[in-house]
Structure formats: structure tokens, C-alpha cells
Amino acid sequence: MSTSETQENFAFAATLGLVRAVRAMRWEQAPEDAREVARHCILDFLGVAVAGSREPLTEILVNEIVKPEGSSQAGLIGRMQRASRLSAALVNGAAAHALDFDDTHTAMGGHPSVPVIPAVLALADSAGLSGREVLEALLIGIELECRLGALIGAQHYAIGFHSTGTVGTFGAAAACAHLLRLDEDGWLRALGLAGTQAAGLKSGFGTMAKPLHAGRAASNGLFSALAARGGYTSNPEIIETAQGFAATLAGAAPSREVLDRFAGRFLIRDTLFKYHASCYLTHAPINAALQIRAEHNVDPKSIDEVEVRVHPALFGVCNIQEPKTGLEGKFSLRATTAMALLGEDTGNLETFTDAKVTDARVVSLRDRIRVVRAEKTPTTSATVVVKSNGRVFQAESDSGQPASDLVAQRENLTRKFMTLAAPILGRRDAEALASAALHADQLATASKLIDLTQAG
């Protein structure tokens, strides 16, 4: 790119363009498939958040942050405590990402719901807002963060930033700016504050720091909108300005062509949901391995060697060679592929415990697996090749395609939700919460969603 082209692109008012692309979106104007996926996002988020509410990292945040402050503005999912709005967004966001089982989106390059929903729920719970208002804000937040992710490009993630924490902060700020009815100037100031706080490094993957990225994005996004409402100033060109978000965190010049390409579209429709409790980039290899197991009934003991062929970008995300903990196991292509070939249920949270990841059977097969670079393979695709007793079995999988059948997706997500929530809430209360989530646009107060997580 020439110097003149770079200057022209940085002159593009990207922050203002983003605001104008999503600020006027309304629930009733969105197509029904987009609205239905928004309901799926709420359902899936609540399921993983209820399950994550019992994780050690959630306990730490509650004991060290929530209890000392003694505030009661907003409820905590799956717990009887209440907290300040900012702390509720922090804890609920971290809890929902604790299991790395929440939804994802290729345009954003991260997890779209987990930064946005905790922020809007905390605000809605404290202000008595309706379920429809929450869904509309969720829609707007996800639309903005997906456009921003596409605007700054893949380099942002490639150089080490976690888009859920960075881009997600903008999404949360936009959703809350909508709920607070900020004018265009207020939106720009909210995004300016979001941009200067946006953070999250991929080097934290496999530790409690990764869920913290989601919680901080939710909390900082809510803070940004609240501060902007009060008149707090910031750089209204935070994305495109010199030493701004795009230049410093992506080395990129945002182009108006991206926004033009998405004009009139609802990108929430392309949200991808997880059915394996691990990093989404491990899902294609898992599915390919499961296919080989199902079709050829390969005895794991007879396997001589396995190749997992993936895009080189995955080497910096989910290629922990010898995971020692359940969290690390979620980011190990070798471990997750081994589990699939062994017939372990990778959709079961108990599969990703320290004991399971270091089990002798898993380790033995894991050490026979090589991860191989495949330059032309999409990041959401993989090929698995199994060599056993002189025979070769091969399967390919692509986990990057959104569901075409939303009825089936609703059913699949409801089953996943019940698996996560019923052990904690009890079956009857879990079913009540699932129904409320799938009919959230009919709720007079969104607080009911949080209240139902505190049943059982």
C-alpha cells in the first residue's frame, strides 16, 4: 500500500462510520432470523454463565471484588449476591467465558456475546429495562464489534491481541450507549473511552486471564457509556486517528470498503455456537477425528501416528503441546484430537479437568499426534490423517459455517443449555430459565433472567 493510500484510509472517519452503521438499528426492523439468533445468544450465554458461576475464578472475583464493595445495583448470575453495575458486568462476563464454551464469530475474530450481554444485563437490572431492550442492545453491540473486527483485519489477532477483550469493549460500549440513549456525540465519546481501555493478550490463553478479558471488556464498555453520558471526554476518532486503535493494535488503516460491504446486513446471523468445551479452533480437528472414529472404528491402541493439518495461525492460539491443566487442554490441538479419537465426550465439562488432560491414555495418544502447517487451509478447517496398522484414514471438517437450520440450532442449544444449567438449578428451574431466554423479547423486565439463574 502506498503512502498516499495509507493516508487516505486513515483519513476515513472509521469511528463515526461505525456509529452511523449501527446506531439506528432497531429490533422490529431486523429480519426474523437475526432476531432468532439473538435469542440463541441469550440462551447460550446464560447456560455457560450459570455453569461458570461455580468456577474458582468466579469465586475469587466475588470474594475479592464484590463482597468488599457491598453494592446491590445488579445481580450476579447463578449466585445470590448482588454487586455494583461495573462489578456485576465483570463477574458475569468472566464467569460466562470461564469454560471457553460461549459463542464466537469469524468477522469479529472473537466471542461476541460474552462482552456485550453482561454489560447490558447489569444496566438493565439496575434500571428496570425490558427484555426487548436488552435484545436490541445485544443486536447493536454485536453488529458493531463484528464490523470493527473486520475493519481492523486479522493482523490484530495475529500479533497477539485477544479480540474478545479488545474489540469486545467497543461492542459493550455501543450496546450500553444505545440503552442510555446517547446522541451521536455521546456514542463517539463512549467509543473513545472504550478504545483507550481495550486490552487482552493471547499470551493469557490457558489461564484465568482469558476469562478476565471478557469480564473487563463488559465492565469497561459499560463504564465508557456511563462516563460518556456524564460528559466525560475522549478522542472521537479513536479507531482511525494517529496512534489510535487501528494503528497501534493492528498496524492497519481501516477502509470504508468494509463498512460498505456490510451495509444493510445483520452479521449476528453468522454467530457460531460451540458444542465442544474448548477453543473454537480445535473444533474442526475434533469433528474430523470423530468422523474417523465413527466410520472406521479405529482402535486407539493401534494408532501409529496422527497428523492434524491446520492453518499456521492456529499455532499461536491453541497448540499447547503438553497441557498440564484442564484450561490448557482446551487450547491443545494434540490433546483435544486425542480425546476425540479415544471417544471422550468433548462437550462434557468433566472432560477438561486436570486429571483427564493428564490421564495416561490421553497423553499416550497425544504424543503420537503431530500438528502440521497447511497454508491454504481456512482457520476454521482442518484435515486429520490417522495411520494405523498400515492403513490410512483421512477426514476433513469445517466448523466455520453458520447453521442453516435455526430450528435445529435452537434444539441443539437447548440441550446444551440443560446439560450446563440443570445440575446447578434443577431441571424445572433450568427449563423455566431456558423458556424465558428464548422469549426474552416478551419479558417486561430483563431482571427476570438473572432472578431465574438464582433459583434452585
Tab-separated table of C-alpha atoms in Angstrom:
chain	number	residue	atom	x	y	z
A	1	MET	CA	0.000	0.000	0.000
A	2	SER	CA	1.401	3.405	-0.990
A	3	THR	CA	1.867	6.304	1.398
A	4	SER	CA	-0.956	8.243	-0.252
A	5	GLU	CA	-3.317	5.259	0.025
A	6	THR	CA	-2.421	4.808	3.687
A	7	GLN	CA	-3.056	8.479	4.425
A	8	GLU	CA	-6.363	8.327	2.559
A	9	ASN	CA	-7.526	5.282	4.524
A	10	PHE	CA	-6.533	6.754	7.871
A	11	ALA	CA	-8.432	9.891	6.859
A	12	PHE	CA	-11.576	7.746	6.647
A	13	ALA	CA	-13.733	8.564	9.682
A	14	ALA	CA	-13.971	4.947	10.788
A	15	THR	CA	-15.303	5.612	14.294
A	16	LEU	CA	-18.097	7.811	13.007
A	17	GLY	CA	-18.753	5.356	10.181
A	18	LEU	CA	-19.197	2.515	12.669
A	19	VAL	CA	-21.555	4.534	14.821
A	20	ARG	CA	-23.698	5.514	11.857
A	21	ALA	CA	-23.723	1.939	10.562
A	22	VAL	CA	-25.408	0.528	13.689
A	23	ARG	CA	-26.867	3.312	15.832
A	24	ALA	CA	-30.242	3.400	14.069
A	25	MET	CA	-30.755	-0.387	14.099
A	26	ARG	CA	-33.961	-1.479	15.780
A	27	TRP	CA	-35.303	-4.844	16.894
A	28	GLU	CA	-38.507	-4.643	14.883
A	29	GLN	CA	-36.598	-3.829	11.689
A	30	ALA	CA	-34.240	-6.786	11.946
A	31	PRO	CA	-35.160	-9.915	9.964
A	32	GLU	CA	-36.586	-12.755	11.997
A	33	ASP	CA	-33.537	-14.966	11.519
A	34	ALA	CA	-31.338	-12.276	13.087
A	35	ARG	CA	-33.778	-11.897	15.989
A	36	GLU	CA	-33.870	-15.646	16.482
A	37	VAL	CA	-30.078	-15.889	16.649
A	38	ALA	CA	-30.087	-13.054	19.207
A	39	ARG	CA	-32.384	-15.213	21.361
A	40	HIS	CA	-29.980	-18.112	20.883
A	41	CYS	CA	-27.134	-15.873	22.067
A	42	ILE	CA	-29.013	-15.054	25.281
A	43	LEU	CA	-29.844	-18.714	25.900
A	44	ASP	CA	-26.306	-19.927	25.291
A	45	PHE	CA	-24.775	-17.126	27.343
A	46	LEU	CA	-26.958	-17.872	30.370
A	47	GLY	CA	-26.129	-21.582	30.195
A	48	VAL	CA	-22.371	-21.098	30.165
A	49	ALA	CA	-22.607	-18.308	32.758
A	50	VAL	CA	-24.602	-20.445	35.199
A	51	ALA	CA	-22.061	-23.258	34.832
A	52	GLY	CA	-19.170	-20.795	35.058
A	53	SER	CA	-20.592	-19.237	38.216
A	54	ARG	CA	-19.174	-22.201	40.150
A	55	GLU	CA	-15.665	-21.953	38.725
A	56	PRO	CA	-12.732	-20.981	41.018
A	57	LEU	CA	-12.021	-17.775	39.107
A	58	THR	CA	-15.593	-16.601	39.766
A	59	GLU	CA	-15.205	-17.317	43.463
A	60	ILE	CA	-12.026	-15.230	43.530
A	61	LEU	CA	-13.723	-12.244	41.889
A	62	VAL	CA	-16.731	-12.457	44.201
A	63	ASN	CA	-14.621	-12.758	47.344
A	64	GLU	CA	-12.038	-10.134	46.441
A	65	ILE	CA	-14.103	-7.602	44.452
A	66	VAL	CA	-17.819	-7.975	45.113
A	67	LYS	CA	-18.025	-8.712	48.829
A	68	PRO	CA	-15.799	-5.835	49.966
A	69	GLU	CA	-17.727	-3.239	47.951
A	70	GLY	CA	-21.126	-4.230	49.355
A	71	SER	CA	-23.149	-2.737	46.498
A	72	SER	CA	-26.504	-4.113	45.312
A	73	GLN	CA	-27.218	-2.478	41.957
A	74	ALA	CA	-27.186	-5.615	39.801
A	75	GLY	CA	-27.435	-9.365	40.270
A	76	LEU	CA	-24.778	-11.997	39.737
A	77	ILE	CA	-25.732	-14.914	37.510
A	78	GLY	CA	-26.084	-18.181	39.388
A	79	ARG	CA	-25.401	-16.585	42.775
A	80	MET	CA	-27.471	-14.834	45.428
A	81	GLN	CA	-25.098	-11.864	45.718
A	82	ARG	CA	-25.590	-8.501	44.097
A	83	ALA	CA	-22.880	-6.031	43.130
A	84	SER	CA	-22.287	-2.647	41.561
A	85	ARG	CA	-23.131	-2.485	37.866
A	86	LEU	CA	-19.479	-2.490	36.872
A	87	SER	CA	-18.580	-5.409	39.114
A	88	ALA	CA	-21.630	-7.411	38.019
A	89	ALA	CA	-20.572	-6.974	34.402
A	90	LEU	CA	-17.026	-8.031	35.311
A	91	VAL	CA	-18.011	-11.145	37.257
A	92	ASN	CA	-20.765	-12.296	34.898
A	93	GLY	CA	-18.539	-11.776	31.875
A	94	ALA	CA	-15.651	-13.705	33.373
A	95	ALA	CA	-17.962	-16.492	34.574
A	96	ALA	CA	-19.529	-16.868	31.123
A	97	HIS	CA	-16.104	-17.208	29.485
A	98	ALA	CA	-14.588	-19.359	32.249
A	99	LEU	CA	-15.339	-22.606	30.426
A	100	ASP	CA	-14.498	-21.285	26.945
A	101	PHE	CA	-17.838	-22.707	25.815
A	102	ASP	CA	-19.513	-19.481	24.613
A	103	ASP	CA	-20.304	-18.383	21.065
A	104	THR	CA	-17.844	-16.985	18.531
A	105	HIS	CA	-17.811	-15.039	15.265
A	106	THR	CA	-15.281	-15.075	12.433
A	107	ALA	CA	-15.839	-11.415	11.453
A	108	MET	CA	-15.116	-10.234	14.992
A	109	GLY	CA	-12.329	-12.756	15.464
A	110	GLY	CA	-13.543	-13.490	18.968
A	111	HIS	CA	-16.518	-14.184	21.214
A	112	PRO	CA	-19.324	-11.671	20.528
A	113	SER	CA	-21.912	-12.229	23.272
A	114	VAL	CA	-19.745	-12.506	26.353
A	115	PRO	CA	-18.531	-8.873	26.421
A	116	VAL	CA	-21.924	-7.419	25.479
A	117	ILE	CA	-24.604	-9.340	27.396
A	118	PRO	CA	-23.089	-8.903	30.907
A	119	ALA	CA	-22.875	-5.148	30.342
A	120	VAL	CA	-26.449	-4.734	29.121
A	121	LEU	CA	-27.863	-7.077	31.762
A	122	ALA	CA	-26.143	-5.147	34.559
A	123	LEU	CA	-27.521	-1.887	33.198
A	124	ALA	CA	-30.970	-3.360	32.568
A	125	ASP	CA	-31.152	-4.940	36.027
A	126	SER	CA	-30.324	-1.662	37.733
A	127	ALA	CA	-32.683	0.417	35.558
A	128	GLY	CA	-35.653	-1.937	35.159
A	129	LEU	CA	-35.318	-2.261	31.391
A	130	SER	CA	-37.254	-4.811	29.347
A	131	GLY	CA	-36.062	-7.987	27.692
A	132	ARG	CA	-36.722	-6.483	24.283
A	133	GLU	CA	-34.485	-3.530	25.111
A	134	VAL	CA	-31.717	-5.946	26.119
A	135	LEU	CA	-32.053	-7.926	22.889
A	136	GLU	CA	-31.997	-4.760	20.794
A	137	ALA	CA	-28.859	-3.561	22.571
A	138	LEU	CA	-27.279	-7.007	22.139
A	139	LEU	CA	-28.023	-6.852	18.425
A	140	ILE	CA	-26.404	-3.426	18.099
A	141	GLY	CA	-23.360	-4.347	20.187
A	142	ILE	CA	-22.632	-7.478	18.180
A	143	GLU	CA	-23.165	-5.690	14.867
A	144	LEU	CA	-20.642	-3.017	15.853
A	145	GLU	CA	-17.959	-5.364	17.151
A	146	CYS	CA	-18.204	-7.626	14.100
A	147	ARG	CA	-17.811	-4.657	11.765
A	148	LEU	CA	-14.896	-3.371	13.826
A	149	GLY	CA	-13.216	-6.777	13.788
A	150	ALA	CA	-13.465	-6.878	10.008
A	151	LEU	CA	-12.367	-3.256	9.763
A	152	ILE	CA	-9.040	-3.774	11.543
A	153	GLY	CA	-8.412	-7.188	9.984
A	154	ALA	CA	-6.765	-10.420	11.082
A	155	GLN	CA	-3.420	-8.806	11.932
A	156	HIS	CA	-4.807	-7.517	15.249
A	157	TYR	CA	-5.323	-11.075	16.479
A	158	ALA	CA	-2.209	-12.413	14.760
A	159	ILE	CA	0.155	-10.069	16.603
A	160	GLY	CA	-1.187	-11.177	19.979
A	161	PHE	CA	-4.339	-9.293	20.937
A	162	HIS	CA	-7.454	-11.137	22.130
A	163	SER	CA	-10.351	-9.631	20.201
A	164	THR	CA	-12.895	-10.635	22.839
A	165	GLY	CA	-11.186	-8.264	25.253
A	166	THR	CA	-10.305	-5.509	22.791
A	167	VAL	CA	-12.992	-5.364	20.120
A	168	GLY	CA	-15.500	-6.626	22.697
A	169	THR	CA	-15.017	-3.479	24.779
A	170	PHE	CA	-16.322	-1.439	21.851
A	171	GLY	CA	-19.305	-3.764	21.457
A	172	ALA	CA	-20.242	-3.435	25.116
A	173	ALA	CA	-19.856	0.350	24.979
A	174	ALA	CA	-22.068	0.575	21.893
A	175	ALA	CA	-24.786	-1.620	23.416
A	176	CYS	CA	-24.826	0.450	26.599
A	177	ALA	CA	-24.701	3.742	24.682
A	178	HIS	CA	-27.877	2.592	22.959
A	179	LEU	CA	-29.599	1.716	26.253
A	180	LEU	CA	-28.590	5.084	27.711
A	181	ARG	CA	-29.979	6.851	24.618
A	182	LEU	CA	-26.782	8.759	23.968
A	183	ASP	CA	-26.663	11.095	20.986
A	184	GLU	CA	-24.067	10.695	18.251
A	185	ASP	CA	-21.506	12.767	20.120
A	186	GLY	CA	-22.070	10.659	23.231
A	187	TRP	CA	-21.569	7.488	21.227
A	188	LEU	CA	-18.286	8.781	19.853
A	189	ARG	CA	-17.053	9.682	23.321
A	190	ALA	CA	-18.130	6.263	24.644
A	191	LEU	CA	-16.195	4.506	21.889
A	192	GLY	CA	-13.237	6.794	22.500
A	193	LEU	CA	-13.177	5.688	26.131
A	194	ALA	CA	-13.650	2.050	25.099
A	195	GLY	CA	-10.724	2.238	22.707
A	196	THR	CA	-8.309	3.648	25.240
A	197	GLN	CA	-9.196	0.864	27.715
A	198	ALA	CA	-9.405	-2.052	25.283
A	199	ALA	CA	-6.969	-4.780	26.302
A	200	GLY	CA	-6.319	-8.514	26.320
A	201	LEU	CA	-3.299	-10.581	25.269
A	202	LYS	CA	-3.388	-14.071	23.785
A	203	SER	CA	-0.448	-14.981	25.998
A	204	GLY	CA	-3.041	-15.349	28.756
A	205	PHE	CA	-4.791	-18.245	26.997
A	206	GLY	CA	-4.946	-21.362	29.119
A	207	THR	CA	-5.121	-19.325	32.344
A	208	MET	CA	-7.754	-17.368	34.261
A	209	ALA	CA	-6.597	-14.238	32.437
A	210	LYS	CA	-8.545	-15.188	29.301
A	211	PRO	CA	-11.974	-15.074	31.003
A	212	LEU	CA	-10.875	-11.862	32.685
A	213	HIS	CA	-10.575	-10.290	29.214
A	214	ALA	CA	-14.297	-10.866	28.655
A	215	GLY	CA	-15.262	-9.557	32.086
A	216	ARG	CA	-13.120	-6.467	31.730
A	217	ALA	CA	-14.497	-5.785	28.249
A	218	ALA	CA	-18.043	-5.885	29.624
A	219	SER	CA	-17.214	-3.726	32.638
A	220	ASN	CA	-15.083	-1.210	30.733
A	221	GLY	CA	-17.646	-0.945	27.962
A	222	LEU	CA	-20.388	-0.183	30.478
A	223	PHE	CA	-18.112	2.293	32.241
A	224	SER	CA	-17.389	4.018	28.936
A	225	ALA	CA	-21.058	4.568	28.155
A	226	LEU	CA	-21.896	5.748	31.683
A	227	ALA	CA	-18.960	8.164	31.753
A	228	ALA	CA	-19.848	9.476	28.299
A	229	ARG	CA	-23.400	10.138	29.482
A	230	GLY	CA	-21.944	12.269	32.241
A	231	GLY	CA	-19.921	14.314	29.756
A	232	TYR	CA	-16.539	12.572	30.075
A	233	THR	CA	-14.428	13.407	27.030
A	234	SER	CA	-12.272	11.226	24.817
A	235	ASN	CA	-10.896	11.112	21.285
A	236	PRO	CA	-13.943	10.748	18.996
A	237	GLU	CA	-11.713	9.359	16.240
A	238	ILE	CA	-10.146	6.690	18.411
A	239	ILE	CA	-10.093	3.992	15.729
A	240	GLU	CA	-8.556	5.865	12.803
A	241	THR	CA	-6.505	8.591	14.472
A	242	ALA	CA	-2.705	8.561	14.529
A	243	GLN	CA	-1.595	6.324	17.421
A	244	GLY	CA	-5.203	5.201	17.705
A	245	PHE	CA	-6.729	1.746	17.996
A	246	ALA	CA	-6.176	0.596	14.406
A	247	ALA	CA	-2.646	1.939	14.092
A	248	THR	CA	-1.297	0.745	17.439
A	249	LEU	CA	-3.175	-2.529	17.932
A	250	ALA	CA	-3.436	-3.722	14.341
A	251	GLY	CA	-0.950	-1.749	12.268
A	252	ALA	CA	-3.833	-1.272	9.881
A	253	ALA	CA	-5.517	1.519	8.003
A	254	PRO	CA	-9.295	0.997	8.226
A	255	SER	CA	-11.062	1.076	4.871
A	256	ARG	CA	-14.589	2.295	4.212
A	257	GLU	CA	-14.990	-0.627	1.787
A	258	VAL	CA	-15.519	-2.951	4.762
A	259	LEU	CA	-18.422	-0.939	6.113
A	260	ASP	CA	-19.877	-0.576	2.642
A	261	ARG	CA	-19.715	-4.338	2.176
A	262	PHE	CA	-21.738	-4.953	5.331
A	263	ALA	CA	-24.308	-2.202	4.759
A	264	GLY	CA	-27.828	-3.465	5.403
A	265	ARG	CA	-26.631	-6.817	6.722
A	266	PHE	CA	-27.148	-8.317	10.160
A	267	LEU	CA	-23.929	-10.122	10.973
A	268	ILE	CA	-25.333	-11.635	14.164
A	269	ARG	CA	-26.871	-14.234	11.840
A	270	ASP	CA	-23.364	-15.668	11.327
A	271	THR	CA	-22.720	-16.320	15.030
A	272	LEU	CA	-21.147	-19.722	15.635
A	273	PHE	CA	-22.030	-21.767	18.711
A	274	LYS	CA	-19.835	-24.277	20.484
A	275	TYR	CA	-20.682	-27.901	21.104
A	276	HIS	CA	-17.184	-28.821	22.290
A	277	ALA	CA	-15.961	-27.192	25.519
A	278	SER	CA	-12.661	-25.999	24.058
A	279	CYS	CA	-11.160	-23.291	21.873
A	280	TYR	CA	-13.262	-22.986	18.721
A	281	LEU	CA	-10.241	-23.529	16.501
A	282	THR	CA	-9.924	-27.055	17.904
A	283	HIS	CA	-13.448	-27.933	16.774
A	284	ALA	CA	-12.702	-28.809	13.152
A	285	PRO	CA	-9.956	-31.290	14.139
A	286	ILE	CA	-12.244	-32.744	16.814
A	287	ASN	CA	-15.055	-33.223	14.304
A	288	ALA	CA	-12.722	-34.783	11.746
A	289	ALA	CA	-11.330	-37.161	14.367
A	290	LEU	CA	-14.838	-38.106	15.493
A	291	GLN	CA	-15.760	-38.853	11.889
A	292	ILE	CA	-12.797	-41.203	11.518
A	293	ARG	CA	-13.678	-42.942	14.768
A	294	ALA	CA	-17.329	-43.344	13.776
A	295	GLU	CA	-16.705	-44.534	10.214
A	296	HIS	CA	-13.698	-46.797	10.736
A	297	ASN	CA	-13.863	-47.880	14.384
A	298	VAL	CA	-10.118	-47.421	14.782
A	299	ASP	CA	-8.682	-48.900	17.967
A	300	PRO	CA	-6.704	-46.057	19.617
A	301	LYS	CA	-4.079	-48.557	20.774
A	302	SER	CA	-3.345	-49.493	17.168
A	303	ILE	CA	-2.748	-45.904	16.017
A	304	ASP	CA	0.846	-45.351	14.937
A	305	GLU	CA	0.682	-41.675	14.032
A	306	VAL	CA	-1.796	-38.847	13.553
A	307	GLU	CA	-1.393	-35.658	11.539
A	308	VAL	CA	-3.564	-32.622	12.221
A	309	ARG	CA	-3.269	-30.210	9.292
A	310	VAL	CA	-4.317	-26.663	10.137
A	311	HIS	CA	-3.631	-23.076	9.152
A	312	PRO	CA	-0.382	-21.696	10.679
A	313	ALA	CA	-2.374	-19.071	12.603
A	314	LEU	CA	-3.561	-21.808	14.964
A	315	PHE	CA	-0.022	-22.420	16.185
A	316	GLY	CA	-0.175	-19.199	18.186
A	317	VAL	CA	-3.633	-19.875	19.617
A	318	CYS	CA	-4.317	-23.494	20.508
A	319	ASN	CA	-1.157	-25.537	20.102
A	320	ILE	CA	-0.099	-26.109	23.695
A	321	GLN	CA	1.987	-29.232	23.234
A	322	GLU	CA	1.821	-30.807	26.691
A	323	PRO	CA	-1.089	-29.327	28.664
A	324	LYS	CA	-0.961	-29.860	32.390
A	325	THR	CA	-4.359	-28.411	33.330
A	326	GLY	CA	-7.905	-28.583	32.042
A	327	LEU	CA	-7.700	-24.965	30.921
A	328	GLU	CA	-4.537	-25.655	28.955
A	329	GLY	CA	-6.161	-28.722	27.452
A	330	LYS	CA	-8.831	-26.531	25.875
A	331	PHE	CA	-6.036	-24.886	23.864
A	332	SER	CA	-4.220	-28.021	22.761
A	333	LEU	CA	-4.870	-29.399	19.276
A	334	ARG	CA	-2.991	-32.544	20.231
A	335	ALA	CA	-4.945	-33.175	23.421
A	336	THR	CA	-8.392	-32.425	22.012
A	337	THR	CA	-7.803	-34.564	18.918
A	338	ALA	CA	-6.582	-37.402	21.129
A	339	MET	CA	-9.689	-37.144	23.285
A	340	ALA	CA	-11.924	-37.315	20.220
A	341	LEU	CA	-10.149	-40.395	18.868
A	342	LEU	CA	-10.464	-42.004	22.302
A	343	GLY	CA	-14.211	-41.376	22.321
A	344	GLU	CA	-14.164	-38.861	25.149
A	345	ASP	CA	-17.161	-36.520	25.243
A	346	THR	CA	-15.608	-33.148	24.428
A	347	GLY	CA	-18.964	-31.471	25.035
A	348	ASN	CA	-18.820	-32.576	28.680
A	349	LEU	CA	-17.176	-30.140	31.070
A	350	GLU	CA	-15.714	-33.028	33.061
A	351	THR	CA	-13.608	-33.962	30.051
A	352	PHE	CA	-11.498	-30.862	30.604
A	353	THR	CA	-10.233	-31.459	34.113
A	354	ASP	CA	-6.591	-31.543	35.167
A	355	ALA	CA	-6.883	-35.280	35.795
A	356	LYS	CA	-8.410	-36.067	32.414
A	357	VAL	CA	-5.948	-33.954	30.418
A	358	THR	CA	-3.008	-35.704	32.099
A	359	ASP	CA	-4.556	-39.188	32.011
A	360	ALA	CA	-2.091	-41.789	30.710
A	361	ARG	CA	-4.365	-42.847	27.808
A	362	VAL	CA	-4.779	-39.261	26.631
A	363	VAL	CA	-1.084	-38.462	26.974
A	364	SER	CA	-0.015	-41.641	25.173
A	365	LEU	CA	-2.142	-40.887	22.111
A	366	ARG	CA	-1.448	-37.157	22.285
A	367	ASP	CA	2.273	-37.842	21.928
A	368	ARG	CA	1.615	-39.706	18.664
A	369	ILE	CA	-0.063	-36.622	17.149
A	370	ARG	CA	1.759	-34.048	15.023
A	371	VAL	CA	0.270	-30.680	14.155
A	372	VAL	CA	1.242	-29.747	10.603
A	373	ARG	CA	1.057	-26.376	8.868
A	374	ALA	CA	-1.355	-26.174	5.926
A	375	GLU	CA	-1.002	-22.681	4.472
A	376	LYS	CA	-4.064	-22.739	2.223
A	377	THR	CA	-6.434	-24.197	4.807
A	378	PRO	CA	-9.000	-21.752	6.290
A	379	THR	CA	-8.543	-21.153	10.016
A	380	THR	CA	-11.836	-22.893	10.821
A	381	SER	CA	-10.984	-26.000	8.763
A	382	ALA	CA	-8.759	-28.989	9.390
A	383	THR	CA	-7.687	-32.329	7.971
A	384	VAL	CA	-6.919	-35.251	10.269
A	385	VAL	CA	-4.905	-38.208	8.973
A	386	VAL	CA	-4.718	-41.363	11.092
A	387	LYS	CA	-2.174	-44.102	10.335
A	388	SER	CA	-2.961	-47.444	11.929
A	389	ASN	CA	-1.513	-50.900	11.160
A	390	GLY	CA	-0.538	-49.911	7.641
A	391	ARG	CA	-3.872	-48.321	6.856
A	392	VAL	CA	-4.526	-44.584	6.420
A	393	PHE	CA	-7.779	-42.850	7.320
A	394	GLN	CA	-8.442	-39.213	6.489
A	395	ALA	CA	-11.259	-36.760	7.189
A	396	GLU	CA	-11.796	-33.048	6.700
A	397	SER	CA	-14.034	-30.685	8.621
A	398	ASP	CA	-15.002	-27.017	8.514
A	399	SER	CA	-16.512	-25.511	11.660
A	400	GLY	CA	-16.856	-22.022	10.179
A	401	GLN	CA	-20.297	-22.367	8.593
A	402	PRO	CA	-23.266	-20.823	10.454
A	403	ALA	CA	-26.288	-23.059	10.942
A	404	SER	CA	-28.722	-23.076	8.048
A	405	ASP	CA	-31.484	-24.652	10.154
A	406	LEU	CA	-32.288	-22.357	13.071
A	407	VAL	CA	-34.950	-24.719	14.412
A	408	ALA	CA	-32.326	-27.424	14.782
A	409	GLN	CA	-29.894	-24.911	16.270
A	410	ARG	CA	-32.476	-23.895	18.880
A	411	GLU	CA	-32.969	-27.551	19.800
A	412	ASN	CA	-29.226	-28.230	19.969
A	413	LEU	CA	-28.562	-25.158	22.085
A	414	THR	CA	-31.439	-26.014	24.421
A	415	ARG	CA	-29.947	-29.462	25.012
A	416	LYS	CA	-26.560	-27.907	25.651
A	417	PHE	CA	-28.158	-25.358	27.999
A	418	MET	CA	-29.915	-28.052	30.020
A	419	THR	CA	-26.689	-30.044	30.345
A	420	LEU	CA	-24.985	-26.957	31.773
A	421	ALA	CA	-27.744	-25.431	33.890
A	422	ALA	CA	-29.836	-28.328	35.191
A	423	PRO	CA	-27.159	-29.767	37.510
A	424	ILE	CA	-26.970	-26.395	39.252
A	425	LEU	CA	-30.530	-25.069	39.081
A	426	GLY	CA	-32.519	-28.284	38.934
A	427	ARG	CA	-34.396	-29.385	35.836
A	428	ARG	CA	-37.622	-27.428	36.407
A	429	ASP	CA	-35.868	-24.116	37.117
A	430	ALA	CA	-33.459	-24.651	34.221
A	431	GLU	CA	-36.395	-25.205	31.869
A	432	ALA	CA	-38.037	-22.018	33.151
A	433	LEU	CA	-34.843	-20.056	32.500
A	434	ALA	CA	-34.470	-21.530	29.003
A	435	SER	CA	-38.043	-20.573	28.157
A	436	ALA	CA	-37.532	-17.038	29.463
A	437	ALA	CA	-34.347	-16.659	27.425
A	438	LEU	CA	-35.992	-17.839	24.218
A	439	HIS	CA	-38.878	-15.428	24.832
A	440	ALA	CA	-36.766	-12.597	26.226
A	441	ASP	CA	-38.363	-10.057	23.899
A	442	GLN	CA	-41.641	-10.649	25.774
A	443	LEU	CA	-40.222	-10.005	29.264
A	444	ALA	CA	-41.405	-6.788	30.938
A	445	THR	CA	-38.158	-6.670	32.917
A	446	ALA	CA	-34.885	-8.321	31.925
A	447	SER	CA	-34.123	-8.757	35.622
A	448	LYS	CA	-36.204	-11.923	35.479
A	449	LEU	CA	-33.411	-13.596	33.518
A	450	ILE	CA	-30.965	-13.008	36.358
A	451	ASP	CA	-33.540	-13.906	39.018
A	452	LEU	CA	-34.180	-17.262	37.376
A	453	THR	CA	-30.470	-18.118	37.489
A	454	GLN	CA	-30.585	-17.718	41.262
A	455	ALA	CA	-33.254	-20.403	41.679
A	456	GLY	CA	-32.504	-23.919	42.862
